[in-house]
PDB file of C-alpha atoms in Angstrom:
ATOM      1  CA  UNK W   1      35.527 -30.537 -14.155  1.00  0.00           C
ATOM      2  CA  UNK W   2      38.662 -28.554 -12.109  1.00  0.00           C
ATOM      3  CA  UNK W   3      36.300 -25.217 -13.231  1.00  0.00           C
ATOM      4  CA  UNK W   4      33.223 -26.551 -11.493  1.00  0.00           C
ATOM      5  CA  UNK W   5      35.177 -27.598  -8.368  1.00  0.00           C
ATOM      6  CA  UNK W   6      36.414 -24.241  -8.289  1.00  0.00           C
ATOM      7  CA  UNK W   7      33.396 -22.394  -8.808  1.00  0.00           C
ATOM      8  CA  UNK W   8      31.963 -24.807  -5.868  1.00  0.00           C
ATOM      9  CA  UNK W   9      34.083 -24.071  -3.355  1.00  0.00           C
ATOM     10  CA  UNK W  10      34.107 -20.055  -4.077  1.00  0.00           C
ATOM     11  CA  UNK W  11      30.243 -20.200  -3.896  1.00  0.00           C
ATOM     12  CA  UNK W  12      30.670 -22.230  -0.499  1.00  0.00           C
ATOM     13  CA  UNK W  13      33.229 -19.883   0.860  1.00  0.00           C
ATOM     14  CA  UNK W  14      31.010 -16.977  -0.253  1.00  0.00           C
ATOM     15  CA  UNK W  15      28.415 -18.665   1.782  1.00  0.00           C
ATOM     16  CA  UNK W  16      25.826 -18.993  -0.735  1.00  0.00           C
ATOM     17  CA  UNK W  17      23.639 -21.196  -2.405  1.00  0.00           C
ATOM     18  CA  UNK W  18      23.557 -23.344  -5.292  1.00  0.00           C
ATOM     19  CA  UNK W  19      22.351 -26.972  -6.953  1.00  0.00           C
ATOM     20  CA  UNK W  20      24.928 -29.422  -8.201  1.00  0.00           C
ATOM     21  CA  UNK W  21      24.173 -32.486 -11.330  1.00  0.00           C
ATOM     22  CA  UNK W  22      26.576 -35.448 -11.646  1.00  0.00           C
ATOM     23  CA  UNK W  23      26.252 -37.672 -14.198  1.00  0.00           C
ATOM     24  CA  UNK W  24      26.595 -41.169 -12.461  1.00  0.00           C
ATOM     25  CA  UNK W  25      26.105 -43.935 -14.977  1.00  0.00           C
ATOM     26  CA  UNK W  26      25.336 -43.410 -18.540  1.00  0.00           C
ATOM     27  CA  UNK W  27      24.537 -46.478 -21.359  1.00  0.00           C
ATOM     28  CA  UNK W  28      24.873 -46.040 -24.940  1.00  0.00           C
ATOM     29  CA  UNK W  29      25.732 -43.106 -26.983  1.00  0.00           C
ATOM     30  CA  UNK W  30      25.582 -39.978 -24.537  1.00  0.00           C
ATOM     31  CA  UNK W  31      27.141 -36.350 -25.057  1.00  0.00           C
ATOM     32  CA  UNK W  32      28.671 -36.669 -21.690  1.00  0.00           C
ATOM     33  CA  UNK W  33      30.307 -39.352 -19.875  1.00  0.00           C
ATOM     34  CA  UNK W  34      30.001 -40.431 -15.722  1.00  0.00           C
ATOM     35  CA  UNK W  35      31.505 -37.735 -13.698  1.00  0.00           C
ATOM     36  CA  UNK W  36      30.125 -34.666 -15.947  1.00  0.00           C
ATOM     37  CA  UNK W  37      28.760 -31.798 -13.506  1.00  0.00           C
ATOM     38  CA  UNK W  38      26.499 -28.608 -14.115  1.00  0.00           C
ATOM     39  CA  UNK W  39      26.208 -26.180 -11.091  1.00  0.00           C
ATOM     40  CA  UNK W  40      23.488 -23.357 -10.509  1.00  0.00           C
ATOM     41  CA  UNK W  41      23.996 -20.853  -8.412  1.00  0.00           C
ATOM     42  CA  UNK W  42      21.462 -19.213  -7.034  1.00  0.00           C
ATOM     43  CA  UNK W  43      21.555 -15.715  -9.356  1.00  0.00           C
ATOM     44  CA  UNK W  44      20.960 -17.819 -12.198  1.00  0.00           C
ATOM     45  CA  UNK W  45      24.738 -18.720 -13.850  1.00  0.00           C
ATOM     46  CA  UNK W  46      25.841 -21.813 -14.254  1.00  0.00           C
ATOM     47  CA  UNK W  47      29.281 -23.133 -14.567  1.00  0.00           C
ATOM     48  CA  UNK W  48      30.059 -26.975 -16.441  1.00  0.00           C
ATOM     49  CA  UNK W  49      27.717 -28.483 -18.755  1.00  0.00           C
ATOM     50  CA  UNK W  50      26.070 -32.521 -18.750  1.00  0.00           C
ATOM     51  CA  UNK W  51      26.208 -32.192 -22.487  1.00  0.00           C
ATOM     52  CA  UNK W  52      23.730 -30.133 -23.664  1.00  0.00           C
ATOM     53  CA  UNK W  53      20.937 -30.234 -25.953  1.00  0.00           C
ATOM     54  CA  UNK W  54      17.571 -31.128 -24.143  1.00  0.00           C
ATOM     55  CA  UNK W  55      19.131 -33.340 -21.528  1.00  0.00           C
ATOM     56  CA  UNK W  56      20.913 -30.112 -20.591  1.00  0.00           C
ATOM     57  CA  UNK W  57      17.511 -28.294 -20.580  1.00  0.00           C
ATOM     58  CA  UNK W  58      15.773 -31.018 -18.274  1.00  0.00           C
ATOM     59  CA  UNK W  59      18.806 -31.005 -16.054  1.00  0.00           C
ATOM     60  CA  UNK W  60      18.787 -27.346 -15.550  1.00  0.00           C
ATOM     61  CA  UNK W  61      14.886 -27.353 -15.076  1.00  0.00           C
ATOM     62  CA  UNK W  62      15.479 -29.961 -11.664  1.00  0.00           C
ATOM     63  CA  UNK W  63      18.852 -27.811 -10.682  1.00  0.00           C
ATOM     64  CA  UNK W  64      16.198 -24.958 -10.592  1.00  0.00           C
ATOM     65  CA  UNK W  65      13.592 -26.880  -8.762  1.00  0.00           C
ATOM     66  CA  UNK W  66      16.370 -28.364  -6.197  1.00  0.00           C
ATOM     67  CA  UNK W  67      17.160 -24.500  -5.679  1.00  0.00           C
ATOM     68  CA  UNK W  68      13.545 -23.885  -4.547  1.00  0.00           C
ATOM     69  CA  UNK W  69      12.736 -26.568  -2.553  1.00  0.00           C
ATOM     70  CA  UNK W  70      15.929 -27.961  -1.334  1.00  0.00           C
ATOM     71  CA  UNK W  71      15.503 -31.669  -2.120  1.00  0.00           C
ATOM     72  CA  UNK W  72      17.887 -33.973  -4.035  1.00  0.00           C
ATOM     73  CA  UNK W  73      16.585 -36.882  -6.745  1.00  0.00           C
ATOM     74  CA  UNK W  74      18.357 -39.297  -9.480  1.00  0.00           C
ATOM     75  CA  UNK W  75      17.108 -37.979 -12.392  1.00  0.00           C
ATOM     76  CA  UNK W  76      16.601 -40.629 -15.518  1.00  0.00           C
ATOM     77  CA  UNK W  77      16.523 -39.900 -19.028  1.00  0.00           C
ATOM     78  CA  UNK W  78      15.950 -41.761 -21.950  1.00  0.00           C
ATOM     79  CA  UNK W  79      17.667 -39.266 -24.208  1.00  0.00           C
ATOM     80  CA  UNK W  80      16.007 -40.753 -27.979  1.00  0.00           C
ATOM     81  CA  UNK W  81      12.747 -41.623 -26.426  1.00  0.00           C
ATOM     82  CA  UNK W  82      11.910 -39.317 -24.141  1.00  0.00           C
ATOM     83  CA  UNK W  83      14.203 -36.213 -24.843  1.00  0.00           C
ATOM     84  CA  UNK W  84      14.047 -36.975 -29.458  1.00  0.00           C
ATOM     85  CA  UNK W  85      18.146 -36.302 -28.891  1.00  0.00           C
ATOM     86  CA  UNK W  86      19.779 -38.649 -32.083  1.00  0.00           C
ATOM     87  CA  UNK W  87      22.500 -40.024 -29.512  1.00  0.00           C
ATOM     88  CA  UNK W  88      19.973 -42.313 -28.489  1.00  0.00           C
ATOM     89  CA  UNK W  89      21.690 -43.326 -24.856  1.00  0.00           C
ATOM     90  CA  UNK W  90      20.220 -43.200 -21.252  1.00  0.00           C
ATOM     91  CA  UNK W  91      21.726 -41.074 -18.310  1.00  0.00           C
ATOM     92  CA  UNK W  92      21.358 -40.994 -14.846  1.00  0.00           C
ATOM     93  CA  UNK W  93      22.137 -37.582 -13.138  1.00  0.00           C
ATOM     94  CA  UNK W  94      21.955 -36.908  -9.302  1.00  0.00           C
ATOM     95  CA  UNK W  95      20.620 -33.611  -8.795  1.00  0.00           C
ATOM     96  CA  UNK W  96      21.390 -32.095  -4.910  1.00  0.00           C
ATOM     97  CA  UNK W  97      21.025 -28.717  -3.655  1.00  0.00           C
ATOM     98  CA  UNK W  98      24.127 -27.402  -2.344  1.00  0.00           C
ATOM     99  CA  UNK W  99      24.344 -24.803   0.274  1.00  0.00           C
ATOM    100  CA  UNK W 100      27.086 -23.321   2.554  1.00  0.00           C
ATOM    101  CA  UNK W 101      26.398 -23.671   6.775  1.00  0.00           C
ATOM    102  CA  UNK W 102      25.579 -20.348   7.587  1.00  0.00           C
ATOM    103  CA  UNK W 103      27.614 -18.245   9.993  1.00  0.00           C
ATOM    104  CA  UNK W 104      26.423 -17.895  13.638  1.00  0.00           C
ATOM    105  CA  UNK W 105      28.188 -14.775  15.722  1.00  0.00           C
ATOM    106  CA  UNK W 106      27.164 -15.625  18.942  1.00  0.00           C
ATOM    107  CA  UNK W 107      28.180 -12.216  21.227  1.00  0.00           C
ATOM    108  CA  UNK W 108      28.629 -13.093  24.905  1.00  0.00           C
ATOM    109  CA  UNK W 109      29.720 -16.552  26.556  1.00  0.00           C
ATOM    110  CA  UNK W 110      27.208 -16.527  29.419  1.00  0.00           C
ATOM    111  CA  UNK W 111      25.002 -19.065  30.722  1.00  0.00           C
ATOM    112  CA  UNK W 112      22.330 -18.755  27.564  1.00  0.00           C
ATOM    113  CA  UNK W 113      25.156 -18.638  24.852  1.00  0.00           C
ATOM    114  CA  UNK W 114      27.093 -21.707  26.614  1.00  0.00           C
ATOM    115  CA  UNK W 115      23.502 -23.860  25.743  1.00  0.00           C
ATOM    116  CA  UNK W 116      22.933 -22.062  22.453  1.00  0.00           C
ATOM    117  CA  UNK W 117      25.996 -22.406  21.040  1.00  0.00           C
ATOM    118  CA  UNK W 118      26.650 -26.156  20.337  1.00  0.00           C
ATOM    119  CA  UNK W 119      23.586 -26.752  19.889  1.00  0.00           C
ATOM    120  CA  UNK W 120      23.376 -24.511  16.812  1.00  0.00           C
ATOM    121  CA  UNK W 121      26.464 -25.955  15.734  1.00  0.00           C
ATOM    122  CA  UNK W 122      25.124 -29.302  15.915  1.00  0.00           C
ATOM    123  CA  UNK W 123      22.294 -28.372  13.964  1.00  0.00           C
ATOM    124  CA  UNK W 124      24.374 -27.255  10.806  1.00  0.00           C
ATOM    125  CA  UNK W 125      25.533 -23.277  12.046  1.00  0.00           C
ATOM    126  CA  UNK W 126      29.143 -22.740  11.223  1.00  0.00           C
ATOM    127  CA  UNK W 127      29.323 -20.943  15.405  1.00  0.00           C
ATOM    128  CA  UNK W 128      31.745 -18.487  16.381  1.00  0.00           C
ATOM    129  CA  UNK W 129      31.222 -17.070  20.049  1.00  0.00           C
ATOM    130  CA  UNK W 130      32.672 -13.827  20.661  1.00  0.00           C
ATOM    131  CA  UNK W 131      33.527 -12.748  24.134  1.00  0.00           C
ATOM    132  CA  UNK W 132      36.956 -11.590  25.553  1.00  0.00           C
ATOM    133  CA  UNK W 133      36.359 -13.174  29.187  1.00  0.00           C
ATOM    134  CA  UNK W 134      38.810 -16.531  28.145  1.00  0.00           C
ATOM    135  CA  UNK W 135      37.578 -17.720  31.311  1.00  0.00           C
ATOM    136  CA  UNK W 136      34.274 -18.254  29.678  1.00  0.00           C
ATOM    137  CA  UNK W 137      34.951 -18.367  25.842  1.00  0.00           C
ATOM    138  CA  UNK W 138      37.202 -21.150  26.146  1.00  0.00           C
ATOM    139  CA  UNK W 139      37.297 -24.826  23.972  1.00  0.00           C
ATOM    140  CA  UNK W 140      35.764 -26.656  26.839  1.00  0.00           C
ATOM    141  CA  UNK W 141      32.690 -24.483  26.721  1.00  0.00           C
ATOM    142  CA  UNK W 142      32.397 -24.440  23.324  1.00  0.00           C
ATOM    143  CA  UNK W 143      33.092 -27.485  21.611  1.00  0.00           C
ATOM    144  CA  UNK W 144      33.395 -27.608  17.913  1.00  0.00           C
ATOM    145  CA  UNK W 145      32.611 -23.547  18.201  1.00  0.00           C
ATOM    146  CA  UNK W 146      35.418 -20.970  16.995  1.00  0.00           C
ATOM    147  CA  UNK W 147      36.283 -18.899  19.547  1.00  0.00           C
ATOM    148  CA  UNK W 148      36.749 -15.426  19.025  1.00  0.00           C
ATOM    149  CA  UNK W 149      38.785 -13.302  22.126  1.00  0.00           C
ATOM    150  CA  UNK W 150      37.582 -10.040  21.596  1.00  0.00           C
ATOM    151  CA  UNK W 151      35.336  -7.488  22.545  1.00  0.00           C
ATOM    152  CA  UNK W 152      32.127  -7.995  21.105  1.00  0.00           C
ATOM    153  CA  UNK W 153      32.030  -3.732  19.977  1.00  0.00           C
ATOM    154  CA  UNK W 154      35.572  -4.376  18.614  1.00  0.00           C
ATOM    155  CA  UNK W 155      34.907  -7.635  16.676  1.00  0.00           C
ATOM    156  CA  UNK W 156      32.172  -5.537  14.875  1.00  0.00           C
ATOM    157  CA  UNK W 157      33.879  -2.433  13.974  1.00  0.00           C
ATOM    158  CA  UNK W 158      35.988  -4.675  12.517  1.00  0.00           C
ATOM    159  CA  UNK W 159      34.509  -7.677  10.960  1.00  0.00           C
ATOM    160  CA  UNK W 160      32.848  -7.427   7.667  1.00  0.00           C
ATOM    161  CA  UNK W 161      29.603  -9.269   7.878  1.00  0.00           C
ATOM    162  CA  UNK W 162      27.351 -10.232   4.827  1.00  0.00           C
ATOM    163  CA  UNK W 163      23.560 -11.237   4.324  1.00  0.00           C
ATOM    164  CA  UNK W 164      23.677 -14.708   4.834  1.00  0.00           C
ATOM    165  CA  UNK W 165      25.206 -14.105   8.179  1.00  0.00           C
ATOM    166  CA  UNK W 166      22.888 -14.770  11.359  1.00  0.00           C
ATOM    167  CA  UNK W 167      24.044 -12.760  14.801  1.00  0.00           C
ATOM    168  CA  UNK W 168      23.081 -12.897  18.329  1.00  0.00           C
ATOM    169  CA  UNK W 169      23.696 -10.702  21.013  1.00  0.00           C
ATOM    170  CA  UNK W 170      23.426 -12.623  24.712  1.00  0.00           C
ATOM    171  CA  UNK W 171      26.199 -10.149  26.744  1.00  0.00           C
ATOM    172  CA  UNK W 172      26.732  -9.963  30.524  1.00  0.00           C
ATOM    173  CA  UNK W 173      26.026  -5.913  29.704  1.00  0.00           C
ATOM    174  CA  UNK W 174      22.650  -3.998  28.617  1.00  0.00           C
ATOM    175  CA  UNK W 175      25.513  -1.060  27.312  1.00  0.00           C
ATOM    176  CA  UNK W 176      27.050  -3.692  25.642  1.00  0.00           C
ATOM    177  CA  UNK W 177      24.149  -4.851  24.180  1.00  0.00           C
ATOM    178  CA  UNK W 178      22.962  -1.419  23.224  1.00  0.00           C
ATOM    179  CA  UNK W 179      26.257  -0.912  21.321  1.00  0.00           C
ATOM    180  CA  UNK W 180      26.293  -4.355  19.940  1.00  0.00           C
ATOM    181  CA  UNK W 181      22.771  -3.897  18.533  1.00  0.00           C
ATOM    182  CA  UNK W 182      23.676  -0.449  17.043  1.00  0.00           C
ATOM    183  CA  UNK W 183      26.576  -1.372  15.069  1.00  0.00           C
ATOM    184  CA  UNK W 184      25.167  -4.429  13.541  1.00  0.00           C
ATOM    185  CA  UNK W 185      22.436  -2.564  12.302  1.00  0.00           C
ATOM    186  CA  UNK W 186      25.058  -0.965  10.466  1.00  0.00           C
ATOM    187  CA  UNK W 187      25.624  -4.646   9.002  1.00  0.00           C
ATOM    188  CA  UNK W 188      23.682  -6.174   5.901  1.00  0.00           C
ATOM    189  CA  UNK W 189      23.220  -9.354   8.423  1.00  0.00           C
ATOM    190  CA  UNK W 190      20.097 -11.810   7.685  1.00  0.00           C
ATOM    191  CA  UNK W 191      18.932 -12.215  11.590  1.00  0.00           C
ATOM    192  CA  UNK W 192      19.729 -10.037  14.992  1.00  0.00           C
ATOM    193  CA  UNK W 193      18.776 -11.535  17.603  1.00  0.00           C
ATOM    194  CA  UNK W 194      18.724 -10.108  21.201  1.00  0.00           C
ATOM    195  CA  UNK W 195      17.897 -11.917  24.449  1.00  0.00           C
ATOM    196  CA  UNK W 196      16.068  -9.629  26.843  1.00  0.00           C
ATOM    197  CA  UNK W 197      12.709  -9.054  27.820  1.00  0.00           C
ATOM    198  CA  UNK W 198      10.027  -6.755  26.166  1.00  0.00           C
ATOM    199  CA  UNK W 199      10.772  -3.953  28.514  1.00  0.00           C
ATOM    200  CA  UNK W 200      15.022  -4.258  27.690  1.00  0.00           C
ATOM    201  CA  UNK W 201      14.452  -4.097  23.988  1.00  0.00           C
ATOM    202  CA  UNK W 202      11.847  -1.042  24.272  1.00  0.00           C
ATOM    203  CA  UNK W 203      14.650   0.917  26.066  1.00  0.00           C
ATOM    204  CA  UNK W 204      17.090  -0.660  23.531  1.00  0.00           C
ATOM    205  CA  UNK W 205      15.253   0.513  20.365  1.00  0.00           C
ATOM    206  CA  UNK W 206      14.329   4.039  22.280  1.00  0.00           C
ATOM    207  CA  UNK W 207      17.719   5.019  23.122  1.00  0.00           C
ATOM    208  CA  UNK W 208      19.295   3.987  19.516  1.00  0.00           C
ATOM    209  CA  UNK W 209      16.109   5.998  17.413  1.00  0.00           C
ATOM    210  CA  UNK W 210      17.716   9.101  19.735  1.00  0.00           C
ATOM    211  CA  UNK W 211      20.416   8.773  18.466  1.00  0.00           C
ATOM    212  CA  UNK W 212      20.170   7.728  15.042  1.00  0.00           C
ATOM    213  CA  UNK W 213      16.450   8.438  14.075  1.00  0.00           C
ATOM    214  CA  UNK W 214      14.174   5.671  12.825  1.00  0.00           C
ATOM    215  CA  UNK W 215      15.111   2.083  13.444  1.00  0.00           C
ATOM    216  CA  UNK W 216      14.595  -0.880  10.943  1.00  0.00           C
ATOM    217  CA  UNK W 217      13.450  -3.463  12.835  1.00  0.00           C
ATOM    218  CA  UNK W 218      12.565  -6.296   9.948  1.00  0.00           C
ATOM    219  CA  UNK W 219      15.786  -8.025  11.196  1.00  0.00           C
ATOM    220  CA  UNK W 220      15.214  -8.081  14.556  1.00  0.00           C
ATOM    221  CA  UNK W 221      14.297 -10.286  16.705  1.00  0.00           C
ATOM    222  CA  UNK W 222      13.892  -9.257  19.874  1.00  0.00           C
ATOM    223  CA  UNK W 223      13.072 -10.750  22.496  1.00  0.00           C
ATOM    224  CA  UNK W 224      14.975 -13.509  20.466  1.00  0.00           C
ATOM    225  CA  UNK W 225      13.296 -16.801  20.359  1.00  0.00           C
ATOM    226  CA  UNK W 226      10.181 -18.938  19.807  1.00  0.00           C
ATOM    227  CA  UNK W 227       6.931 -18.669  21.943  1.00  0.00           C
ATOM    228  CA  UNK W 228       7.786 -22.018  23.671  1.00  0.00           C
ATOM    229  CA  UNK W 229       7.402 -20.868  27.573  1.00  0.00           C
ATOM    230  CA  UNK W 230      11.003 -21.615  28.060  1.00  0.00           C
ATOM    231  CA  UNK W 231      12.336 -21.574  31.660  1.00  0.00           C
ATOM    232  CA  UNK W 232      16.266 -21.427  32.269  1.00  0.00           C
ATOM    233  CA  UNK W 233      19.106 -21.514  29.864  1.00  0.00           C
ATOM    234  CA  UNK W 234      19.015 -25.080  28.092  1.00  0.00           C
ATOM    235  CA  UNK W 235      15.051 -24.509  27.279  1.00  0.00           C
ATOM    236  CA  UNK W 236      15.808 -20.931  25.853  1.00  0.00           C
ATOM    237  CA  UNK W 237      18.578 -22.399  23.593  1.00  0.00           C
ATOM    238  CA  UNK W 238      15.635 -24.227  22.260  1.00  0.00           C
ATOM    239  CA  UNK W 239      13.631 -21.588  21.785  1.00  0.00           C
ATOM    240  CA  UNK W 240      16.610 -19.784  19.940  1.00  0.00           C
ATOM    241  CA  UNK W 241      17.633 -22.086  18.065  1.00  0.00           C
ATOM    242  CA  UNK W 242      14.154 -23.565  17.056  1.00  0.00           C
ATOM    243  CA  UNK W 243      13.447 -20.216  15.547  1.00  0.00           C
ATOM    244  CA  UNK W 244      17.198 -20.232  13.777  1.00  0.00           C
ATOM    245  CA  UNK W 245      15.716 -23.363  12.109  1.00  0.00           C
ATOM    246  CA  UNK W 246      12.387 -22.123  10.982  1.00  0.00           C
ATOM    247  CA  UNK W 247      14.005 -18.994   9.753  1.00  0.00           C
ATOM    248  CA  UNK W 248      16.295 -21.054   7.404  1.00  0.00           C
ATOM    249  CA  UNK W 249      13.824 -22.919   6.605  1.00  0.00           C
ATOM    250  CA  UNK W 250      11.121 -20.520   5.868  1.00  0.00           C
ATOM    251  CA  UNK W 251       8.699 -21.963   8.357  1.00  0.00           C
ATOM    252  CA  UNK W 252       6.016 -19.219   9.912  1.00  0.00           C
ATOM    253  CA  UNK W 253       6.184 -19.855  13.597  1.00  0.00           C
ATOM    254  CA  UNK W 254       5.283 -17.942  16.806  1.00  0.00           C
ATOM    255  CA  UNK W 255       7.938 -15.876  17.369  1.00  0.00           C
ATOM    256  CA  UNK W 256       8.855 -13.342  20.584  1.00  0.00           C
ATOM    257  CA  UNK W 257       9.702 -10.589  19.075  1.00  0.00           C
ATOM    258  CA  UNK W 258       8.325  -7.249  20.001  1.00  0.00           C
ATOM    259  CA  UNK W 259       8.218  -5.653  16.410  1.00  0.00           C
ATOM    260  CA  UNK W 260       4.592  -4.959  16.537  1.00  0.00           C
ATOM    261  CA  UNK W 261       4.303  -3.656  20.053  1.00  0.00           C
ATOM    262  CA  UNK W 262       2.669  -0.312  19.364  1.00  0.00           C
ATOM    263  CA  UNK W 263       5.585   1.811  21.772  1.00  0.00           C
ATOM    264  CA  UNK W 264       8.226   1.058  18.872  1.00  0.00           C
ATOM    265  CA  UNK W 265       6.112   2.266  16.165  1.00  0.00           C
ATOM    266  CA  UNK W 266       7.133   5.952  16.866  1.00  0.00           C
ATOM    267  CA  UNK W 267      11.016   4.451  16.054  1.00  0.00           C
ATOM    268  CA  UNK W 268      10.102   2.753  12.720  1.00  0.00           C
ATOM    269  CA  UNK W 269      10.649   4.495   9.471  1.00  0.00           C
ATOM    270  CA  UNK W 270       6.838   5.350   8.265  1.00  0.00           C
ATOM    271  CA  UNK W 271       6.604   2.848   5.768  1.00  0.00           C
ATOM    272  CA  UNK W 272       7.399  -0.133   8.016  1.00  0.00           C
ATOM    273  CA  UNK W 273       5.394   0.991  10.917  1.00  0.00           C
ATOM    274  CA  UNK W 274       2.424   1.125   8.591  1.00  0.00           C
ATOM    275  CA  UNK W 275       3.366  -2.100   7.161  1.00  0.00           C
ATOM    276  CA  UNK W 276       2.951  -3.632  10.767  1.00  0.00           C
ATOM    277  CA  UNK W 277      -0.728  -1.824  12.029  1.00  0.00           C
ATOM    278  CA  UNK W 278      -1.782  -3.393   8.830  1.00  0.00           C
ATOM    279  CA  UNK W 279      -0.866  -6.820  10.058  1.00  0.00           C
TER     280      UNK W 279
END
């Protein structure tokens, strides 16, 4: 049990995914008692057992299932009658996916970050808004948000991000975004987001593939948002975070993003700009 525990809370800390059994009631003879637990994580290990044998099979079949579609259930099994296991008993095991909230860097504490920000958080984004102005970035602001008092250039030269991490870059500065945008490219992030209009993130692209050659632009989304109309801060916080959600979710939407505007295709490595013309 203390090993499964363990391995949950690493694989929550790690920010990944996984699917967690409990046995909650069991009658007659079973190989495992209430309270046994089996976790999946997403690469395919598992940690604990139910009690093997073909209740273990079934169990690891749903953990798979809960994996790819994200839904719990209460699975039943007859374990003589259904499963041919000579214990004979029944179990129930609850079967629930388990995944960490994912990270939100939100770079800048303007007008458009002050609406995006709890509202992310409140729909299940672990938010941390990065902006040295503590005039802006402060708890009033940003409820239930960490704060992070630093330059948004600095924090990224020296915060290790991973590829369950999302980031978005709302700054008071176009240099600042330009820099921002640059280094997290830099990152193995899941989602950069700028806010900016198709002309902004032509220049922004442009002056990066100058200096760097060829941009990757499969995790960026720029102009950041969903193709809602929005008008004024609170209705683009929507439209950002409306797209956060169908990106978790895996939901094709009508995005903003400029990524098949024919003036970036000269900054695309060849394979992705081909990619795109095909679409």
């Amino acid at each position: 049990m203390r090993e499964v525990v363990e391995a949950l809370l690493e694989l929550l800390k790690q920010g990944q995914r996984g699917a967690l059994a409990t046995v909650v009631r069991t009658q007659g003879s079973t190989p495992n008692r209430a309270g046994a637990r089996l976790l999946l994580r997403a690469d395919g290990s598992s940690v604990g057992t139910i009690g093997g044998g073909a209740v273990e099979l079934a169990v690891l079949e749903a953990l798979q299932c809960a994996l790819r579609i994200g839904s719990s259930q209460l699975l039943v099994r007859d374990l003589g009658h259904e499963l041919g296991m000579c214990c004979g008993g029944r179990m129930e095991i609850f079967i629930e996916p388990i995944e960490a909230r994912p990270r939100l860097f939100v770079l800048g504490a303007g007008h458009v970050a002050r609406a995006t920000a709890p509202l992310a958080e409140s729909v299940g984004f672990d938010v941390s808004v990065v902006d040295e102005r503590e005039e802006l970035n402060s708890a009033a602001r940003f409820p239930n948000c960490a704060r992070d008092l630093r330059d948004p250039v600095a924090m990224l030269k020296r915060t290790a991000l991973s590829e369950q991490d999302w980031l978005l870059i709302v700054t008071h500065d176009h240099h600042l975004d330009e820099q921002s945008l640059e280094l997290a490219l830099d990152q193995p992030l899941r989602y950069i987001g700028v806010v900016g209009s198709r002309r902004k993130v032509f220049r922004l692209i442009q002056r990066i593939a100058q200096k760097r050659g060829p941009v990757a632009l499969e995790r960026i989304y720029a102009p950041v948002g969903l193709d809602l109309g929005a008008i004024g801060p609170e209705e683009i916080a929507v439209s950002i975070v409306a797209e956060l959600v169908a990106l978790r979710r895996g939901k094709t939407v009508p995005h903003l993003r400029a990524t098949g505007d024919e003036r970036l295709q000269q900054f695309l490595p060849l394979s992705v700009a081909e990619k795109l013309v095909e679409r």
